């Protein structure tokens, strides 16, 4: 487990982030959305990707009444408050700790790094070893998912892919 201390997905911050996402989903599923700003605050102290937690509220921002789509104000207000909290924590930490340069362990960020990863056979092998066939199973069974799970997926995954790639 010594690999867990540096430059891997086994960091303590990774598991803390996963726990924050799961708590956020449980709060939303149990209609306790008011806890999302607090979870966002804690997660923002942990890692930058906590910015996605408020976006989990998007599927519940819409409700269907009498065949019409109506905006649900409470989750929208909580969404805005959570984003404000996230950016306050993020910028506050940057002001207190100072700006850090990007770790160049994996190379310079940007399109050249993306291109290098796409044409690198080792990168594709590692992706397949990590995610295996799970994405394919998800794609082929998407139509059978519960509506809420589809909503969470559509609120989070496309945004995550755009920002990370």
PDB file of C-alpha atoms in Angstrom:
ATOM      1  CA  UNK A   1       0.000   0.000   0.000  1.00  0.00           C
ATOM      2  CA  UNK A   2       2.976   2.364  -0.107  1.00  0.00           C
ATOM      3  CA  UNK A   3       1.703   3.334  -3.579  1.00  0.00           C
ATOM      4  CA  UNK A   4      -1.278   4.938  -1.815  1.00  0.00           C
ATOM      5  CA  UNK A   5       0.767   7.853  -0.548  1.00  0.00           C
ATOM      6  CA  UNK A   6       1.737   9.560  -3.782  1.00  0.00           C
ATOM      7  CA  UNK A   7       0.503   9.867  -7.307  1.00  0.00           C
ATOM      8  CA  UNK A   8      -2.205   7.252  -7.313  1.00  0.00           C
ATOM      9  CA  UNK A   9      -5.936   6.911  -6.974  1.00  0.00           C
ATOM     10  CA  UNK A  10      -5.462   5.295  -3.577  1.00  0.00           C
ATOM     11  CA  UNK A  11      -4.924   8.634  -1.811  1.00  0.00           C
ATOM     12  CA  UNK A  12      -6.839   9.334   1.375  1.00  0.00           C
ATOM     13  CA  UNK A  13      -8.394  12.320  -0.398  1.00  0.00           C
ATOM     14  CA  UNK A  14      -9.865  10.042  -3.066  1.00  0.00           C
ATOM     15  CA  UNK A  15     -11.749   7.921  -0.545  1.00  0.00           C
ATOM     16  CA  UNK A  16     -12.849  10.976   1.424  1.00  0.00           C
ATOM     17  CA  UNK A  17     -14.213  12.430  -1.809  1.00  0.00           C
ATOM     18  CA  UNK A  18     -16.115   9.234  -2.607  1.00  0.00           C
ATOM     19  CA  UNK A  19     -17.635   9.256   0.883  1.00  0.00           C
ATOM     20  CA  UNK A  20     -18.744  12.887   0.414  1.00  0.00           C
ATOM     21  CA  UNK A  21     -20.389  12.037  -2.921  1.00  0.00           C
ATOM     22  CA  UNK A  22     -22.188   9.043  -1.426  1.00  0.00           C
ATOM     23  CA  UNK A  23     -23.425  11.099   1.539  1.00  0.00           C
ATOM     24  CA  UNK A  24     -24.621  13.805  -0.866  1.00  0.00           C
ATOM     25  CA  UNK A  25     -26.519  11.232  -2.922  1.00  0.00           C
ATOM     26  CA  UNK A  26     -28.086   9.731   0.201  1.00  0.00           C
ATOM     27  CA  UNK A  27     -29.166  13.192   1.368  1.00  0.00           C
ATOM     28  CA  UNK A  28     -30.747  13.916  -2.006  1.00  0.00           C
ATOM     29  CA  UNK A  29     -32.456  10.526  -2.247  1.00  0.00           C
ATOM     30  CA  UNK A  30     -33.924  11.008   1.248  1.00  0.00           C
ATOM     31  CA  UNK A  31     -35.020  14.569   0.413  1.00  0.00           C
ATOM     32  CA  UNK A  32     -32.617  16.199   2.880  1.00  0.00           C
ATOM     33  CA  UNK A  33     -31.039  18.541   0.334  1.00  0.00           C
ATOM     34  CA  UNK A  34     -30.311  21.145   3.020  1.00  0.00           C
ATOM     35  CA  UNK A  35     -27.254  19.081   4.022  1.00  0.00           C
ATOM     36  CA  UNK A  36     -25.623  19.518   0.596  1.00  0.00           C
ATOM     37  CA  UNK A  37     -24.001  22.918   1.395  1.00  0.00           C
ATOM     38  CA  UNK A  38     -22.329  21.400   4.476  1.00  0.00           C
ATOM     39  CA  UNK A  39     -21.088  18.361   2.536  1.00  0.00           C
ATOM     40  CA  UNK A  40     -19.878  20.695  -0.228  1.00  0.00           C
ATOM     41  CA  UNK A  41     -17.962  22.709   2.364  1.00  0.00           C
ATOM     42  CA  UNK A  42     -16.227  19.632   3.782  1.00  0.00           C
ATOM     43  CA  UNK A  43     -15.530  18.171   0.348  1.00  0.00           C
ATOM     44  CA  UNK A  44     -14.122  21.489  -0.937  1.00  0.00           C
ATOM     45  CA  UNK A  45     -11.597  21.434   1.914  1.00  0.00           C
ATOM     46  CA  UNK A  46     -10.570  17.993   0.679  1.00  0.00           C
ATOM     47  CA  UNK A  47     -10.317  18.312  -3.101  1.00  0.00           C
ATOM     48  CA  UNK A  48     -11.158  20.555  -6.065  1.00  0.00           C
ATOM     49  CA  UNK A  49     -13.466  18.051  -7.735  1.00  0.00           C
ATOM     50  CA  UNK A  50     -16.001  18.677  -4.962  1.00  0.00           C
ATOM     51  CA  UNK A  51     -17.359  21.296  -7.356  1.00  0.00           C
ATOM     52  CA  UNK A  52     -19.440  18.497  -8.880  1.00  0.00           C
ATOM     53  CA  UNK A  53     -21.394  17.781  -5.671  1.00  0.00           C
ATOM     54  CA  UNK A  54     -23.874  20.663  -6.110  1.00  0.00           C
ATOM     55  CA  UNK A  55     -24.553  19.435  -9.655  1.00  0.00           C
ATOM     56  CA  UNK A  56     -26.067  16.286  -8.174  1.00  0.00           C
ATOM     57  CA  UNK A  57     -29.020  18.524  -7.258  1.00  0.00           C
ATOM     58  CA  UNK A  58     -29.842  19.261 -10.899  1.00  0.00           C
ATOM     59  CA  UNK A  59     -32.099  16.231 -11.433  1.00  0.00           C
ATOM     60  CA  UNK A  60     -34.299  17.290  -8.491  1.00  0.00           C
ATOM     61  CA  UNK A  61     -34.461  20.921  -9.637  1.00  0.00           C
ATOM     62  CA  UNK A  62     -37.169  19.880 -12.086  1.00  0.00           C
ATOM     63  CA  UNK A  63     -40.509  18.412 -11.143  1.00  0.00           C
ATOM     64  CA  UNK A  64     -43.323  17.256 -13.328  1.00  0.00           C
ATOM     65  CA  UNK A  65     -46.791  18.513 -12.484  1.00  0.00           C
ATOM     66  CA  UNK A  66     -49.805  17.850 -14.691  1.00  0.00           C
ATOM     67  CA  UNK A  67     -47.633  17.051 -17.694  1.00  0.00           C
ATOM     68  CA  UNK A  68     -45.538  20.218 -17.372  1.00  0.00           C
ATOM     69  CA  UNK A  69     -41.962  20.702 -16.252  1.00  0.00           C
ATOM     70  CA  UNK A  70     -41.814  23.045 -13.265  1.00  0.00           C
ATOM     71  CA  UNK A  71     -38.687  24.392 -11.589  1.00  0.00           C
ATOM     72  CA  UNK A  72     -38.337  23.269  -7.993  1.00  0.00           C
ATOM     73  CA  UNK A  73     -37.085  26.407  -6.209  1.00  0.00           C
ATOM     74  CA  UNK A  74     -35.687  24.810  -3.042  1.00  0.00           C
ATOM     75  CA  UNK A  75     -33.049  22.616  -4.758  1.00  0.00           C
ATOM     76  CA  UNK A  76     -32.125  25.514  -7.070  1.00  0.00           C
ATOM     77  CA  UNK A  77     -31.488  27.790  -4.081  1.00  0.00           C
ATOM     78  CA  UNK A  78     -29.475  25.046  -2.353  1.00  0.00           C
ATOM     79  CA  UNK A  79     -27.536  24.500  -5.613  1.00  0.00           C
ATOM     80  CA  UNK A  80     -26.600  28.198  -5.812  1.00  0.00           C
ATOM     81  CA  UNK A  81     -25.670  28.337  -2.103  1.00  0.00           C
ATOM     82  CA  UNK A  82     -23.542  25.190  -2.457  1.00  0.00           C
ATOM     83  CA  UNK A  83     -21.682  26.593  -5.464  1.00  0.00           C
ATOM     84  CA  UNK A  84     -21.083  29.827  -3.565  1.00  0.00           C
ATOM     85  CA  UNK A  85     -19.732  27.853  -0.598  1.00  0.00           C
ATOM     86  CA  UNK A  86     -17.509  25.761  -2.851  1.00  0.00           C
ATOM     87  CA  UNK A  87     -15.960  28.770  -4.605  1.00  0.00           C
ATOM     88  CA  UNK A  88     -15.579  30.629  -1.290  1.00  0.00           C
ATOM     89  CA  UNK A  89     -13.672  27.696   0.205  1.00  0.00           C
ATOM     90  CA  UNK A  90     -11.643  27.148  -2.962  1.00  0.00           C
ATOM     91  CA  UNK A  91     -10.603  30.789  -3.292  1.00  0.00           C
ATOM     92  CA  UNK A  92     -10.151  31.146   0.464  1.00  0.00           C
ATOM     93  CA  UNK A  93      -7.756  28.203   0.554  1.00  0.00           C
ATOM     94  CA  UNK A  94      -5.846  29.620  -2.402  1.00  0.00           C
ATOM     95  CA  UNK A  95      -5.512  32.965  -0.631  1.00  0.00           C
ATOM     96  CA  UNK A  96      -4.383  31.343   2.623  1.00  0.00           C
ATOM     97  CA  UNK A  97      -2.102  28.664   1.167  1.00  0.00           C
ATOM     98  CA  UNK A  98      -1.053  30.461  -2.001  1.00  0.00           C
ATOM     99  CA  UNK A  99      -1.302  29.229  -5.544  1.00  0.00           C
ATOM    100  CA  UNK A 100       0.404  25.937  -6.275  1.00  0.00           C
ATOM    101  CA  UNK A 101       1.841  24.989  -9.631  1.00  0.00           C
ATOM    102  CA  UNK A 102       0.516  21.972 -11.460  1.00  0.00           C
ATOM    103  CA  UNK A 103       2.300  18.741 -10.614  1.00  0.00           C
ATOM    104  CA  UNK A 104       4.116  17.759 -13.768  1.00  0.00           C
ATOM    105  CA  UNK A 105       4.597  14.155 -12.712  1.00  0.00           C
ATOM    106  CA  UNK A 106       2.441  12.982 -15.600  1.00  0.00           C
ATOM    107  CA  UNK A 107       3.534  15.711 -18.002  1.00  0.00           C
ATOM    108  CA  UNK A 108       2.435  19.191 -18.974  1.00  0.00           C
ATOM    109  CA  UNK A 109      -1.349  19.667 -18.881  1.00  0.00           C
ATOM    110  CA  UNK A 110      -3.333  20.550 -21.973  1.00  0.00           C
ATOM    111  CA  UNK A 111      -4.125  19.176 -25.409  1.00  0.00           C
ATOM    112  CA  UNK A 112      -0.587  17.873 -25.983  1.00  0.00           C
ATOM    113  CA  UNK A 113      -0.905  15.739 -22.855  1.00  0.00           C
ATOM    114  CA  UNK A 114      -4.315  14.491 -23.951  1.00  0.00           C
ATOM    115  CA  UNK A 115      -2.991  13.599 -27.389  1.00  0.00           C
ATOM    116  CA  UNK A 116       0.014  11.853 -25.841  1.00  0.00           C
ATOM    117  CA  UNK A 117      -2.292   9.782 -23.620  1.00  0.00           C
ATOM    118  CA  UNK A 118      -4.612   8.885 -26.498  1.00  0.00           C
ATOM    119  CA  UNK A 119      -1.782   7.541 -28.653  1.00  0.00           C
ATOM    120  CA  UNK A 120      -0.016   5.787 -25.770  1.00  0.00           C
ATOM    121  CA  UNK A 121      -0.840   2.074 -25.650  1.00  0.00           C
ATOM    122  CA  UNK A 122       0.114   1.862 -21.984  1.00  0.00           C
ATOM    123  CA  UNK A 123      -2.511   4.481 -21.102  1.00  0.00           C
ATOM    124  CA  UNK A 124      -5.249   2.484 -22.864  1.00  0.00           C
ATOM    125  CA  UNK A 125      -4.118  -0.714 -21.146  1.00  0.00           C
ATOM    126  CA  UNK A 126      -4.264   1.021 -17.756  1.00  0.00           C
ATOM    127  CA  UNK A 127      -7.749   2.389 -18.474  1.00  0.00           C
ATOM    128  CA  UNK A 128      -8.965  -1.092 -19.417  1.00  0.00           C
ATOM    129  CA  UNK A 129      -7.348  -2.608 -16.325  1.00  0.00           C
ATOM    130  CA  UNK A 130      -8.942   0.053 -14.132  1.00  0.00           C
ATOM    131  CA  UNK A 131     -12.497   0.275 -15.451  1.00  0.00           C
ATOM    132  CA  UNK A 132     -12.651  -3.099 -17.190  1.00  0.00           C
ATOM    133  CA  UNK A 133     -16.002  -3.614 -18.953  1.00  0.00           C
ATOM    134  CA  UNK A 134     -18.061  -1.539 -16.516  1.00  0.00           C
ATOM    135  CA  UNK A 135     -18.588   1.421 -18.910  1.00  0.00           C
ATOM    136  CA  UNK A 136     -19.857  -0.955 -21.600  1.00  0.00           C
ATOM    137  CA  UNK A 137     -22.252  -2.605 -19.181  1.00  0.00           C
ATOM    138  CA  UNK A 138     -23.519   0.847 -18.154  1.00  0.00           C
ATOM    139  CA  UNK A 139     -24.056   1.902 -21.770  1.00  0.00           C
ATOM    140  CA  UNK A 140     -25.939  -1.261 -22.709  1.00  0.00           C
ATOM    141  CA  UNK A 141     -28.145  -1.248 -19.590  1.00  0.00           C
ATOM    142  CA  UNK A 142     -28.792   2.518 -19.384  1.00  0.00           C
ATOM    143  CA  UNK A 143     -32.381   2.183 -20.625  1.00  0.00           C
ATOM    144  CA  UNK A 144     -33.162  -0.116 -17.684  1.00  0.00           C
ATOM    145  CA  UNK A 145     -31.827   2.226 -14.992  1.00  0.00           C
ATOM    146  CA  UNK A 146     -34.219   3.940 -12.572  1.00  0.00           C
ATOM    147  CA  UNK A 147     -35.103   7.497 -13.614  1.00  0.00           C
ATOM    148  CA  UNK A 148     -33.273   9.085 -10.662  1.00  0.00           C
ATOM    149  CA  UNK A 149     -30.060   7.208 -11.408  1.00  0.00           C
ATOM    150  CA  UNK A 150     -30.272   8.334 -15.041  1.00  0.00           C
ATOM    151  CA  UNK A 151     -30.742  11.910 -13.817  1.00  0.00           C
ATOM    152  CA  UNK A 152     -27.695  11.748 -11.551  1.00  0.00           C
ATOM    153  CA  UNK A 153     -25.659  10.209 -14.358  1.00  0.00           C
ATOM    154  CA  UNK A 154     -26.679  12.874 -16.888  1.00  0.00           C
ATOM    155  CA  UNK A 155     -26.080  15.696 -14.374  1.00  0.00           C
ATOM    156  CA  UNK A 156     -22.603  14.530 -13.446  1.00  0.00           C
ATOM    157  CA  UNK A 157     -20.837  12.304 -15.957  1.00  0.00           C
ATOM    158  CA  UNK A 158     -20.900  14.493 -19.119  1.00  0.00           C
ATOM    159  CA  UNK A 159     -19.688  17.498 -17.114  1.00  0.00           C
ATOM    160  CA  UNK A 160     -16.986  15.405 -15.449  1.00  0.00           C
ATOM    161  CA  UNK A 161     -15.793  14.062 -18.822  1.00  0.00           C
ATOM    162  CA  UNK A 162     -15.654  17.536 -20.411  1.00  0.00           C
ATOM    163  CA  UNK A 163     -13.690  19.035 -17.524  1.00  0.00           C
ATOM    164  CA  UNK A 164     -11.279  16.110 -17.146  1.00  0.00           C
ATOM    165  CA  UNK A 165     -10.573  15.581 -20.810  1.00  0.00           C
TER     166      UNK A 165
END
